[in-house]
């Protein structure tokens, strides 16, 4: 049996969500790992043993609505402040007072707001793929409604807003949809420049219509895909999609934090081929004001969106170097 298998512990802890499932490895200062859409704790499988070996207590959660964590029925139960309090509750349930928090994709945004709203709990924050942009500005639904890929195309975030609409596309073939979605945003399988953008839905169409057909990305084995697919086949997609359906509520809830910087020590790592990095280039440029505690910032050339899975060795090195630089 491998060292990784021996040391990994699954547990359920109490949180405002009801219960949060987490996977833990190692001992030392707590590092909380938060996944994005459409993933699970499993997206940190290549970080957990490395962080543990480096002397940290690495804990990857299933975010509310995913995996073995609770899935509240109410759409507004997935607002950002609820997820922040889930994270704080996990820290307490593990017998700790403070933690470093690291997130990818939606997890990066959840991690950033956890650090912003609960600096008493989260002493440092690492952001993967999605840059920090302070609360405020125009109402999100209005911004996304104005975004268009041309010819009446609809931005995917707008497409996700209506309950049941995206579920009707995804749930009849979860495995096939996930394979296409992962491929669409991976460096080695994403559509070539000039192809229809998979972040947009054509009039009367589906997101899947623009996913690439062909092999899985190099980082994603059939076994890995099965782990993800089996979870979403069991739980459905409504909980994960409800995160997108709360962006206007978040805008209202976080009004008191408009323009607020995150002052704790921070790290950003993005993919050079990731739309999240390119679309939010202005947010990265604003880091001297918005992340004054930034320790290091990196854009990995030739890397797509799923960076800790596409480039695990590089991400692990950057994470452990950054963690080692933090005050004890």
PDB file of C-alpha atoms in Angstrom:
ATOM      1  CA  UNK A   1       0.000   0.000   0.000  1.00  0.00           C
ATOM      2  CA  UNK A   2       1.367   3.429  -0.902  1.00  0.00           C
ATOM      3  CA  UNK A   3       2.326   6.076   1.637  1.00  0.00           C
ATOM      4  CA  UNK A   4      -0.346   8.317   0.124  1.00  0.00           C
ATOM      5  CA  UNK A   5      -3.078   5.709   0.693  1.00  0.00           C
ATOM      6  CA  UNK A   6      -1.959   5.068   4.281  1.00  0.00           C
ATOM      7  CA  UNK A   7      -1.964   8.727   5.266  1.00  0.00           C
ATOM      8  CA  UNK A   8      -5.165  10.002   3.634  1.00  0.00           C
ATOM      9  CA  UNK A   9      -8.136  10.409   5.978  1.00  0.00           C
ATOM     10  CA  UNK A  10     -11.727  11.081   4.883  1.00  0.00           C
ATOM     11  CA  UNK A  11     -14.019  12.676   7.431  1.00  0.00           C
ATOM     12  CA  UNK A  12     -17.270  14.572   7.791  1.00  0.00           C
ATOM     13  CA  UNK A  13     -17.430  17.709   9.950  1.00  0.00           C
ATOM     14  CA  UNK A  14     -20.290  19.956  10.982  1.00  0.00           C
ATOM     15  CA  UNK A  15     -20.703  23.313   9.240  1.00  0.00           C
ATOM     16  CA  UNK A  16     -23.484  25.774   8.423  1.00  0.00           C
ATOM     17  CA  UNK A  17     -24.086  23.695   5.276  1.00  0.00           C
ATOM     18  CA  UNK A  18     -24.949  20.785   7.577  1.00  0.00           C
ATOM     19  CA  UNK A  19     -21.907  18.661   6.870  1.00  0.00           C
ATOM     20  CA  UNK A  20     -18.687  19.140   4.917  1.00  0.00           C
ATOM     21  CA  UNK A  21     -16.733  16.176   3.601  1.00  0.00           C
ATOM     22  CA  UNK A  22     -12.980  16.627   3.609  1.00  0.00           C
ATOM     23  CA  UNK A  23      -9.843  14.675   2.844  1.00  0.00           C
ATOM     24  CA  UNK A  24      -6.846  15.221   5.089  1.00  0.00           C
ATOM     25  CA  UNK A  25      -3.185  14.315   4.867  1.00  0.00           C
ATOM     26  CA  UNK A  26      -0.172  15.274   6.972  1.00  0.00           C
ATOM     27  CA  UNK A  27       0.441  17.206  10.181  1.00  0.00           C
ATOM     28  CA  UNK A  28       1.544  20.769  10.802  1.00  0.00           C
ATOM     29  CA  UNK A  29       0.109  24.189   9.944  1.00  0.00           C
ATOM     30  CA  UNK A  30      -3.328  23.856   8.346  1.00  0.00           C
ATOM     31  CA  UNK A  31      -3.686  24.494   4.603  1.00  0.00           C
ATOM     32  CA  UNK A  32      -7.306  24.418   3.412  1.00  0.00           C
ATOM     33  CA  UNK A  33      -7.766  23.586  -0.294  1.00  0.00           C
ATOM     34  CA  UNK A  34     -10.986  24.674  -2.051  1.00  0.00           C
ATOM     35  CA  UNK A  35     -11.952  23.348  -5.488  1.00  0.00           C
ATOM     36  CA  UNK A  36     -13.897  24.944  -8.322  1.00  0.00           C
ATOM     37  CA  UNK A  37     -16.534  23.990 -10.915  1.00  0.00           C
ATOM     38  CA  UNK A  38     -17.116  21.211 -11.853  1.00  0.00           C
ATOM     39  CA  UNK A  39     -14.681  19.392  -9.588  1.00  0.00           C
ATOM     40  CA  UNK A  40     -14.330  18.062  -6.031  1.00  0.00           C
ATOM     41  CA  UNK A  41     -11.697  17.499  -3.354  1.00  0.00           C
ATOM     42  CA  UNK A  42     -10.139  15.107  -5.893  1.00  0.00           C
ATOM     43  CA  UNK A  43      -8.757  17.975  -7.951  1.00  0.00           C
ATOM     44  CA  UNK A  44      -6.132  18.397  -5.180  1.00  0.00           C
ATOM     45  CA  UNK A  45      -5.054  14.736  -5.262  1.00  0.00           C
ATOM     46  CA  UNK A  46      -1.575  15.681  -6.512  1.00  0.00           C
ATOM     47  CA  UNK A  47      -1.091  18.431  -3.920  1.00  0.00           C
ATOM     48  CA  UNK A  48      -2.182  16.630  -0.744  1.00  0.00           C
ATOM     49  CA  UNK A  49       0.795  14.237  -0.439  1.00  0.00           C
ATOM     50  CA  UNK A  50       3.347  16.888  -1.412  1.00  0.00           C
ATOM     51  CA  UNK A  51       2.050  19.417   1.115  1.00  0.00           C
ATOM     52  CA  UNK A  52       1.942  16.690   3.753  1.00  0.00           C
ATOM     53  CA  UNK A  53       5.538  15.713   2.998  1.00  0.00           C
ATOM     54  CA  UNK A  54       6.525  19.384   3.287  1.00  0.00           C
ATOM     55  CA  UNK A  55       5.200  19.513   6.858  1.00  0.00           C
ATOM     56  CA  UNK A  56       1.648  20.798   6.456  1.00  0.00           C
ATOM     57  CA  UNK A  57      -1.767  19.531   7.422  1.00  0.00           C
ATOM     58  CA  UNK A  58      -3.339  19.575   3.961  1.00  0.00           C
ATOM     59  CA  UNK A  59      -7.143  19.436   3.883  1.00  0.00           C
ATOM     60  CA  UNK A  60      -9.210  19.402   0.689  1.00  0.00           C
ATOM     61  CA  UNK A  61     -12.955  19.934   1.061  1.00  0.00           C
ATOM     62  CA  UNK A  62     -15.982  19.119  -1.017  1.00  0.00           C
ATOM     63  CA  UNK A  63     -17.622  22.542  -1.261  1.00  0.00           C
ATOM     64  CA  UNK A  64     -21.275  22.757  -0.199  1.00  0.00           C
ATOM     65  CA  UNK A  65     -23.377  21.186  -2.981  1.00  0.00           C
ATOM     66  CA  UNK A  66     -20.628  18.821  -4.139  1.00  0.00           C
ATOM     67  CA  UNK A  67     -19.629  15.251  -3.409  1.00  0.00           C
ATOM     68  CA  UNK A  68     -20.394  14.034   0.090  1.00  0.00           C
ATOM     69  CA  UNK A  69     -21.028  17.488   1.552  1.00  0.00           C
ATOM     70  CA  UNK A  70     -24.547  18.716   2.243  1.00  0.00           C
ATOM     71  CA  UNK A  71     -26.641  20.043  -0.618  1.00  0.00           C
ATOM     72  CA  UNK A  72     -29.214  22.524   0.679  1.00  0.00           C
ATOM     73  CA  UNK A  73     -32.330  22.824  -1.487  1.00  0.00           C
ATOM     74  CA  UNK A  74     -32.612  26.623  -1.474  1.00  0.00           C
ATOM     75  CA  UNK A  75     -30.815  28.408  -4.297  1.00  0.00           C
ATOM     76  CA  UNK A  76     -29.783  31.256  -2.000  1.00  0.00           C
ATOM     77  CA  UNK A  77     -28.049  28.788   0.342  1.00  0.00           C
ATOM     78  CA  UNK A  78     -25.062  28.937  -2.032  1.00  0.00           C
ATOM     79  CA  UNK A  79     -24.267  32.623  -1.566  1.00  0.00           C
ATOM     80  CA  UNK A  80     -20.651  33.548  -0.907  1.00  0.00           C
ATOM     81  CA  UNK A  81     -21.031  34.460   2.763  1.00  0.00           C
ATOM     82  CA  UNK A  82     -22.461  31.004   3.468  1.00  0.00           C
ATOM     83  CA  UNK A  83     -19.447  29.342   1.839  1.00  0.00           C
ATOM     84  CA  UNK A  84     -17.067  31.572   3.797  1.00  0.00           C
ATOM     85  CA  UNK A  85     -18.665  30.430   7.043  1.00  0.00           C
ATOM     86  CA  UNK A  86     -18.430  26.786   5.949  1.00  0.00           C
ATOM     87  CA  UNK A  87     -14.669  27.254   5.582  1.00  0.00           C
ATOM     88  CA  UNK A  88     -14.344  28.920   8.971  1.00  0.00           C
ATOM     89  CA  UNK A  89     -16.368  26.092  10.521  1.00  0.00           C
ATOM     90  CA  UNK A  90     -14.060  23.483   8.978  1.00  0.00           C
ATOM     91  CA  UNK A  91     -11.066  25.182  10.598  1.00  0.00           C
ATOM     92  CA  UNK A  92     -12.795  25.122  13.991  1.00  0.00           C
ATOM     93  CA  UNK A  93     -13.951  21.528  13.558  1.00  0.00           C
ATOM     94  CA  UNK A  94     -10.357  20.482  12.924  1.00  0.00           C
ATOM     95  CA  UNK A  95      -9.350  21.996  16.257  1.00  0.00           C
ATOM     96  CA  UNK A  96      -7.470  24.908  14.687  1.00  0.00           C
ATOM     97  CA  UNK A  97      -7.810  28.664  15.106  1.00  0.00           C
ATOM     98  CA  UNK A  98      -6.163  29.826  11.888  1.00  0.00           C
ATOM     99  CA  UNK A  99      -5.339  28.446   8.448  1.00  0.00           C
ATOM    100  CA  UNK A 100      -3.886  29.246   5.079  1.00  0.00           C
ATOM    101  CA  UNK A 101      -6.544  28.943   2.375  1.00  0.00           C
ATOM    102  CA  UNK A 102      -5.861  28.087  -1.273  1.00  0.00           C
ATOM    103  CA  UNK A 103      -8.494  27.888  -3.999  1.00  0.00           C
ATOM    104  CA  UNK A 104      -8.838  27.149  -7.699  1.00  0.00           C
ATOM    105  CA  UNK A 105     -11.489  28.541 -10.100  1.00  0.00           C
ATOM    106  CA  UNK A 106     -14.616  29.287  -8.014  1.00  0.00           C
ATOM    107  CA  UNK A 107     -12.543  28.016  -5.120  1.00  0.00           C
ATOM    108  CA  UNK A 108     -10.123  30.907  -5.685  1.00  0.00           C
ATOM    109  CA  UNK A 109     -12.975  33.391  -5.379  1.00  0.00           C
ATOM    110  CA  UNK A 110     -14.299  31.587  -2.304  1.00  0.00           C
ATOM    111  CA  UNK A 111     -10.790  31.579  -0.796  1.00  0.00           C
ATOM    112  CA  UNK A 112     -10.309  35.283  -1.541  1.00  0.00           C
ATOM    113  CA  UNK A 113     -13.578  36.233   0.110  1.00  0.00           C
ATOM    114  CA  UNK A 114     -12.854  33.958   3.054  1.00  0.00           C
ATOM    115  CA  UNK A 115      -9.626  35.902   3.614  1.00  0.00           C
ATOM    116  CA  UNK A 116     -11.420  39.217   3.066  1.00  0.00           C
ATOM    117  CA  UNK A 117     -14.376  38.565   5.378  1.00  0.00           C
ATOM    118  CA  UNK A 118     -12.644  36.407   8.019  1.00  0.00           C
ATOM    119  CA  UNK A 119      -9.048  37.652   8.406  1.00  0.00           C
ATOM    120  CA  UNK A 120      -9.249  36.398  11.986  1.00  0.00           C
ATOM    121  CA  UNK A 121      -9.279  32.829  10.627  1.00  0.00           C
ATOM    122  CA  UNK A 122      -7.423  32.945   7.307  1.00  0.00           C
ATOM    123  CA  UNK A 123      -3.866  34.221   7.675  1.00  0.00           C
ATOM    124  CA  UNK A 124      -2.821  33.873   4.010  1.00  0.00           C
ATOM    125  CA  UNK A 125      -4.517  33.143   0.692  1.00  0.00           C
ATOM    126  CA  UNK A 126      -3.432  31.442  -2.517  1.00  0.00           C
ATOM    127  CA  UNK A 127      -5.412  32.003  -5.715  1.00  0.00           C
ATOM    128  CA  UNK A 128      -5.177  29.633  -8.691  1.00  0.00           C
ATOM    129  CA  UNK A 129      -6.557  30.542 -12.137  1.00  0.00           C
ATOM    130  CA  UNK A 130      -9.033  33.256 -11.105  1.00  0.00           C
ATOM    131  CA  UNK A 131      -7.558  36.617 -10.006  1.00  0.00           C
ATOM    132  CA  UNK A 132      -8.903  38.619  -7.096  1.00  0.00           C
ATOM    133  CA  UNK A 133     -11.207  41.486  -7.984  1.00  0.00           C
ATOM    134  CA  UNK A 134     -12.647  43.405  -5.005  1.00  0.00           C
ATOM    135  CA  UNK A 135     -16.420  43.490  -4.512  1.00  0.00           C
ATOM    136  CA  UNK A 136     -18.280  46.320  -6.175  1.00  0.00           C
ATOM    137  CA  UNK A 137     -18.766  47.708  -9.643  1.00  0.00           C
ATOM    138  CA  UNK A 138     -21.803  47.038 -11.826  1.00  0.00           C
ATOM    139  CA  UNK A 139     -24.322  44.318 -10.950  1.00  0.00           C
ATOM    140  CA  UNK A 140     -22.860  41.019 -12.235  1.00  0.00           C
ATOM    141  CA  UNK A 141     -25.952  39.891 -14.143  1.00  0.00           C
ATOM    142  CA  UNK A 142     -25.879  43.127 -16.133  1.00  0.00           C
ATOM    143  CA  UNK A 143     -22.195  42.678 -16.951  1.00  0.00           C
ATOM    144  CA  UNK A 144     -22.661  39.108 -18.168  1.00  0.00           C
ATOM    145  CA  UNK A 145     -25.757  39.994 -20.171  1.00  0.00           C
ATOM    146  CA  UNK A 146     -23.665  42.504 -22.133  1.00  0.00           C
ATOM    147  CA  UNK A 147     -20.996  39.924 -22.909  1.00  0.00           C
ATOM    148  CA  UNK A 148     -21.417  38.288 -26.306  1.00  0.00           C
ATOM    149  CA  UNK A 149     -19.371  36.069 -28.527  1.00  0.00           C
ATOM    150  CA  UNK A 150     -21.032  37.659 -31.567  1.00  0.00           C
ATOM    151  CA  UNK A 151     -24.164  36.664 -33.459  1.00  0.00           C
ATOM    152  CA  UNK A 152     -26.325  36.613 -30.362  1.00  0.00           C
ATOM    153  CA  UNK A 153     -24.138  34.159 -28.464  1.00  0.00           C
ATOM    154  CA  UNK A 154     -24.824  33.914 -24.729  1.00  0.00           C
ATOM    155  CA  UNK A 155     -22.069  33.924 -22.099  1.00  0.00           C
ATOM    156  CA  UNK A 156     -21.969  30.681 -20.109  1.00  0.00           C
ATOM    157  CA  UNK A 157     -22.566  32.404 -16.752  1.00  0.00           C
ATOM    158  CA  UNK A 158     -25.823  33.848 -18.100  1.00  0.00           C
ATOM    159  CA  UNK A 159     -26.702  30.433 -19.535  1.00  0.00           C
ATOM    160  CA  UNK A 160     -26.295  28.905 -16.075  1.00  0.00           C
ATOM    161  CA  UNK A 161     -28.709  31.325 -14.377  1.00  0.00           C
ATOM    162  CA  UNK A 162     -32.071  29.694 -15.103  1.00  0.00           C
ATOM    163  CA  UNK A 163     -32.636  26.724 -12.765  1.00  0.00           C
ATOM    164  CA  UNK A 164     -32.859  23.477 -14.689  1.00  0.00           C
ATOM    165  CA  UNK A 165     -31.617  24.812 -18.016  1.00  0.00           C
ATOM    166  CA  UNK A 166     -27.966  23.746 -17.836  1.00  0.00           C
ATOM    167  CA  UNK A 167     -28.929  20.668 -15.822  1.00  0.00           C
ATOM    168  CA  UNK A 168     -31.028  19.509 -18.791  1.00  0.00           C
ATOM    169  CA  UNK A 169     -27.935  19.677 -20.984  1.00  0.00           C
ATOM    170  CA  UNK A 170     -25.467  18.073 -18.581  1.00  0.00           C
ATOM    171  CA  UNK A 171     -27.270  15.405 -16.591  1.00  0.00           C
ATOM    172  CA  UNK A 172     -28.315  13.013 -19.406  1.00  0.00           C
ATOM    173  CA  UNK A 173     -24.598  12.362 -20.104  1.00  0.00           C
ATOM    174  CA  UNK A 174     -22.526  13.650 -17.208  1.00  0.00           C
ATOM    175  CA  UNK A 175     -19.384  11.760 -18.163  1.00  0.00           C
ATOM    176  CA  UNK A 176     -19.429  12.955 -21.775  1.00  0.00           C
ATOM    177  CA  UNK A 177     -20.190  16.549 -20.816  1.00  0.00           C
ATOM    178  CA  UNK A 178     -17.431  16.684 -18.225  1.00  0.00           C
ATOM    179  CA  UNK A 179     -14.912  15.180 -20.646  1.00  0.00           C
ATOM    180  CA  UNK A 180     -15.748  17.875 -23.183  1.00  0.00           C
ATOM    181  CA  UNK A 181     -15.716  20.697 -20.652  1.00  0.00           C
ATOM    182  CA  UNK A 182     -12.359  19.684 -19.219  1.00  0.00           C
ATOM    183  CA  UNK A 183     -10.930  19.324 -22.724  1.00  0.00           C
ATOM    184  CA  UNK A 184     -12.267  22.719 -23.816  1.00  0.00           C
ATOM    185  CA  UNK A 185     -10.228  24.511 -21.139  1.00  0.00           C
ATOM    186  CA  UNK A 186      -7.063  22.363 -21.181  1.00  0.00           C
ATOM    187  CA  UNK A 187      -3.946  23.563 -22.971  1.00  0.00           C
ATOM    188  CA  UNK A 188      -3.448  20.413 -25.038  1.00  0.00           C
ATOM    189  CA  UNK A 189      -7.047  19.931 -26.181  1.00  0.00           C
ATOM    190  CA  UNK A 190      -8.708  23.376 -26.218  1.00  0.00           C
ATOM    191  CA  UNK A 191     -10.180  24.634 -29.510  1.00  0.00           C
ATOM    192  CA  UNK A 192      -7.717  26.269 -31.845  1.00  0.00           C
ATOM    193  CA  UNK A 193      -7.670  30.068 -32.228  1.00  0.00           C
ATOM    194  CA  UNK A 194     -10.538  31.168 -34.440  1.00  0.00           C
ATOM    195  CA  UNK A 195     -12.800  28.258 -33.476  1.00  0.00           C
ATOM    196  CA  UNK A 196     -16.120  29.058 -31.757  1.00  0.00           C
ATOM    197  CA  UNK A 197     -15.460  29.980 -28.137  1.00  0.00           C
ATOM    198  CA  UNK A 198     -16.674  27.249 -25.731  1.00  0.00           C
ATOM    199  CA  UNK A 199     -17.439  29.899 -23.086  1.00  0.00           C
ATOM    200  CA  UNK A 200     -20.459  30.962 -25.168  1.00  0.00           C
ATOM    201  CA  UNK A 201     -23.678  29.275 -26.229  1.00  0.00           C
ATOM    202  CA  UNK A 202     -24.980  29.796 -29.739  1.00  0.00           C
ATOM    203  CA  UNK A 203     -28.571  30.888 -30.186  1.00  0.00           C
ATOM    204  CA  UNK A 204     -30.787  27.953 -29.277  1.00  0.00           C
ATOM    205  CA  UNK A 205     -27.733  25.743 -28.750  1.00  0.00           C
ATOM    206  CA  UNK A 206     -25.753  24.187 -25.934  1.00  0.00           C
ATOM    207  CA  UNK A 207     -22.328  24.663 -24.418  1.00  0.00           C
ATOM    208  CA  UNK A 208     -21.416  21.118 -25.417  1.00  0.00           C
ATOM    209  CA  UNK A 209     -21.867  21.930 -29.088  1.00  0.00           C
ATOM    210  CA  UNK A 210     -18.571  23.843 -28.913  1.00  0.00           C
ATOM    211  CA  UNK A 211     -16.573  21.354 -26.880  1.00  0.00           C
ATOM    212  CA  UNK A 212     -13.729  19.646 -28.743  1.00  0.00           C
ATOM    213  CA  UNK A 213     -14.197  16.053 -29.836  1.00  0.00           C
ATOM    214  CA  UNK A 214     -11.221  13.792 -29.416  1.00  0.00           C
ATOM    215  CA  UNK A 215      -8.922  12.422 -26.708  1.00  0.00           C
ATOM    216  CA  UNK A 216      -8.976  13.405 -23.079  1.00  0.00           C
ATOM    217  CA  UNK A 217      -6.451  15.997 -21.888  1.00  0.00           C
ATOM    218  CA  UNK A 218      -3.125  14.489 -20.877  1.00  0.00           C
ATOM    219  CA  UNK A 219      -3.759  15.251 -17.188  1.00  0.00           C
ATOM    220  CA  UNK A 220      -7.101  13.398 -17.131  1.00  0.00           C
ATOM    221  CA  UNK A 221      -7.125   9.603 -17.142  1.00  0.00           C
ATOM    222  CA  UNK A 222     -10.247   7.527 -17.688  1.00  0.00           C
ATOM    223  CA  UNK A 223     -10.058   6.674 -13.985  1.00  0.00           C
ATOM    224  CA  UNK A 224      -9.908  10.351 -13.021  1.00  0.00           C
ATOM    225  CA  UNK A 225     -12.869  11.137 -15.258  1.00  0.00           C
ATOM    226  CA  UNK A 226     -14.814   8.286 -13.684  1.00  0.00           C
ATOM    227  CA  UNK A 227     -14.222   9.698 -10.181  1.00  0.00           C
ATOM    228  CA  UNK A 228     -15.658  13.063 -11.183  1.00  0.00           C
ATOM    229  CA  UNK A 229     -18.508  11.637 -13.257  1.00  0.00           C
ATOM    230  CA  UNK A 230     -19.660   9.180 -10.602  1.00  0.00           C
ATOM    231  CA  UNK A 231     -19.945  11.969  -8.033  1.00  0.00           C
ATOM    232  CA  UNK A 232     -22.016  14.230 -10.288  1.00  0.00           C
ATOM    233  CA  UNK A 233     -24.166  11.343 -11.527  1.00  0.00           C
ATOM    234  CA  UNK A 234     -25.004  10.665  -7.891  1.00  0.00           C
ATOM    235  CA  UNK A 235     -25.538  14.258  -6.737  1.00  0.00           C
ATOM    236  CA  UNK A 236     -26.761  16.050  -9.862  1.00  0.00           C
ATOM    237  CA  UNK A 237     -25.546  19.463 -10.987  1.00  0.00           C
ATOM    238  CA  UNK A 238     -27.944  21.867  -9.270  1.00  0.00           C
ATOM    239  CA  UNK A 239     -25.834  22.472  -6.152  1.00  0.00           C
ATOM    240  CA  UNK A 240     -22.689  23.351  -8.139  1.00  0.00           C
ATOM    241  CA  UNK A 241     -24.637  25.506 -10.605  1.00  0.00           C
ATOM    242  CA  UNK A 242     -26.340  27.374  -7.767  1.00  0.00           C
ATOM    243  CA  UNK A 243     -23.005  29.089  -7.041  1.00  0.00           C
ATOM    244  CA  UNK A 244     -23.432  30.982 -10.330  1.00  0.00           C
ATOM    245  CA  UNK A 245     -27.037  31.810  -9.440  1.00  0.00           C
ATOM    246  CA  UNK A 246     -25.990  33.839  -6.396  1.00  0.00           C
ATOM    247  CA  UNK A 247     -23.642  36.370  -7.969  1.00  0.00           C
ATOM    248  CA  UNK A 248     -26.120  39.243  -7.687  1.00  0.00           C
ATOM    249  CA  UNK A 249     -26.873  38.276  -4.069  1.00  0.00           C
ATOM    250  CA  UNK A 250     -23.129  38.278  -3.371  1.00  0.00           C
ATOM    251  CA  UNK A 251     -22.875  41.743  -4.909  1.00  0.00           C
ATOM    252  CA  UNK A 252     -25.506  42.943  -2.442  1.00  0.00           C
ATOM    253  CA  UNK A 253     -24.190  40.986   0.551  1.00  0.00           C
ATOM    254  CA  UNK A 254     -20.633  42.263   0.093  1.00  0.00           C
ATOM    255  CA  UNK A 255     -21.495  45.922  -0.497  1.00  0.00           C
ATOM    256  CA  UNK A 256     -19.702  46.937   2.700  1.00  0.00           C
ATOM    257  CA  UNK A 257     -16.474  45.488   1.245  1.00  0.00           C
ATOM    258  CA  UNK A 258     -16.636  47.440  -2.020  1.00  0.00           C
ATOM    259  CA  UNK A 259     -13.113  48.032  -3.303  1.00  0.00           C
ATOM    260  CA  UNK A 260     -11.548  46.393  -0.248  1.00  0.00           C
ATOM    261  CA  UNK A 261      -8.037  44.934  -0.554  1.00  0.00           C
ATOM    262  CA  UNK A 262      -6.912  41.613   0.893  1.00  0.00           C
ATOM    263  CA  UNK A 263      -3.960  42.486   3.100  1.00  0.00           C
ATOM    264  CA  UNK A 264      -2.778  39.018   4.200  1.00  0.00           C
ATOM    265  CA  UNK A 265       0.195  37.410   2.426  1.00  0.00           C
ATOM    266  CA  UNK A 266      -1.058  36.138  -0.931  1.00  0.00           C
ATOM    267  CA  UNK A 267      -0.084  34.132  -3.999  1.00  0.00           C
ATOM    268  CA  UNK A 268      -1.505  34.106  -7.522  1.00  0.00           C
ATOM    269  CA  UNK A 269      -0.872  31.504 -10.221  1.00  0.00           C
ATOM    270  CA  UNK A 270      -2.668  31.603 -13.575  1.00  0.00           C
ATOM    271  CA  UNK A 271      -2.470  29.775 -16.883  1.00  0.00           C
ATOM    272  CA  UNK A 272      -1.214  31.697 -19.898  1.00  0.00           C
ATOM    273  CA  UNK A 273      -3.871  30.091 -22.124  1.00  0.00           C
ATOM    274  CA  UNK A 274      -6.687  30.436 -19.589  1.00  0.00           C
ATOM    275  CA  UNK A 275      -9.465  32.897 -20.390  1.00  0.00           C
ATOM    276  CA  UNK A 276      -9.759  33.664 -16.664  1.00  0.00           C
ATOM    277  CA  UNK A 277      -6.240  35.089 -16.762  1.00  0.00           C
ATOM    278  CA  UNK A 278      -6.598  36.997 -20.020  1.00  0.00           C
ATOM    279  CA  UNK A 279     -10.092  38.398 -19.422  1.00  0.00           C
ATOM    280  CA  UNK A 280      -9.077  39.577 -15.959  1.00  0.00           C
ATOM    281  CA  UNK A 281      -5.690  41.013 -16.915  1.00  0.00           C
ATOM    282  CA  UNK A 282      -6.709  44.369 -15.421  1.00  0.00           C
ATOM    283  CA  UNK A 283      -7.396  42.677 -12.080  1.00  0.00           C
ATOM    284  CA  UNK A 284      -3.862  41.265 -12.106  1.00  0.00           C
ATOM    285  CA  UNK A 285      -2.418  44.683 -12.940  1.00  0.00           C
ATOM    286  CA  UNK A 286      -4.305  46.115  -9.955  1.00  0.00           C
ATOM    287  CA  UNK A 287      -2.661  43.745  -7.452  1.00  0.00           C
ATOM    288  CA  UNK A 288      -0.402  46.427  -5.906  1.00  0.00           C
ATOM    289  CA  UNK A 289      -3.613  48.039  -4.638  1.00  0.00           C
ATOM    290  CA  UNK A 290      -5.917  45.019  -4.246  1.00  0.00           C
ATOM    291  CA  UNK A 291      -3.388  42.463  -2.924  1.00  0.00           C
ATOM    292  CA  UNK A 292      -0.819  44.590  -1.085  1.00  0.00           C
ATOM    293  CA  UNK A 293       0.430  41.469   0.703  1.00  0.00           C
ATOM    294  CA  UNK A 294       1.204  39.668  -2.572  1.00  0.00           C
ATOM    295  CA  UNK A 295       4.320  37.535  -2.142  1.00  0.00           C
ATOM    296  CA  UNK A 296       4.531  36.211  -5.699  1.00  0.00           C
ATOM    297  CA  UNK A 297       2.494  36.143  -8.899  1.00  0.00           C
ATOM    298  CA  UNK A 298       2.996  33.730 -11.784  1.00  0.00           C
ATOM    299  CA  UNK A 299       1.438  33.112 -15.192  1.00  0.00           C
ATOM    300  CA  UNK A 300       2.413  29.685 -16.527  1.00  0.00           C
ATOM    301  CA  UNK A 301       3.010  29.902 -20.256  1.00  0.00           C
ATOM    302  CA  UNK A 302       1.233  27.295 -22.337  1.00  0.00           C
ATOM    303  CA  UNK A 303      -0.988  26.215 -19.428  1.00  0.00           C
ATOM    304  CA  UNK A 304      -4.767  26.038 -19.468  1.00  0.00           C
ATOM    305  CA  UNK A 305      -7.365  26.403 -16.730  1.00  0.00           C
ATOM    306  CA  UNK A 306      -6.916  23.232 -14.642  1.00  0.00           C
ATOM    307  CA  UNK A 307      -3.466  24.290 -13.524  1.00  0.00           C
ATOM    308  CA  UNK A 308      -2.867  22.146 -10.430  1.00  0.00           C
ATOM    309  CA  UNK A 309      -3.781  19.091 -12.513  1.00  0.00           C
ATOM    310  CA  UNK A 310      -2.101  20.159 -15.760  1.00  0.00           C
ATOM    311  CA  UNK A 311       1.141  21.251 -14.066  1.00  0.00           C
ATOM    312  CA  UNK A 312       1.216  19.533 -10.662  1.00  0.00           C
ATOM    313  CA  UNK A 313       4.995  19.585 -10.154  1.00  0.00           C
ATOM    314  CA  UNK A 314       5.248  23.291 -10.952  1.00  0.00           C
ATOM    315  CA  UNK A 315       2.229  24.199  -8.829  1.00  0.00           C
ATOM    316  CA  UNK A 316       3.516  22.111  -5.931  1.00  0.00           C
ATOM    317  CA  UNK A 317       6.885  23.860  -6.050  1.00  0.00           C
ATOM    318  CA  UNK A 318       5.308  27.318  -6.135  1.00  0.00           C
ATOM    319  CA  UNK A 319       2.888  26.453  -3.327  1.00  0.00           C
ATOM    320  CA  UNK A 320       5.514  24.970  -1.023  1.00  0.00           C
ATOM    321  CA  UNK A 321       7.954  27.835  -1.663  1.00  0.00           C
ATOM    322  CA  UNK A 322       5.233  30.354  -0.859  1.00  0.00           C
ATOM    323  CA  UNK A 323       4.085  28.485   2.243  1.00  0.00           C
ATOM    324  CA  UNK A 324       7.664  28.309   3.498  1.00  0.00           C
ATOM    325  CA  UNK A 325       7.933  32.100   3.153  1.00  0.00           C
ATOM    326  CA  UNK A 326       4.939  32.794   5.410  1.00  0.00           C
ATOM    327  CA  UNK A 327       5.322  33.896   9.030  1.00  0.00           C
ATOM    328  CA  UNK A 328       4.798  30.949  11.343  1.00  0.00           C
TER     329      UNK A 328
END
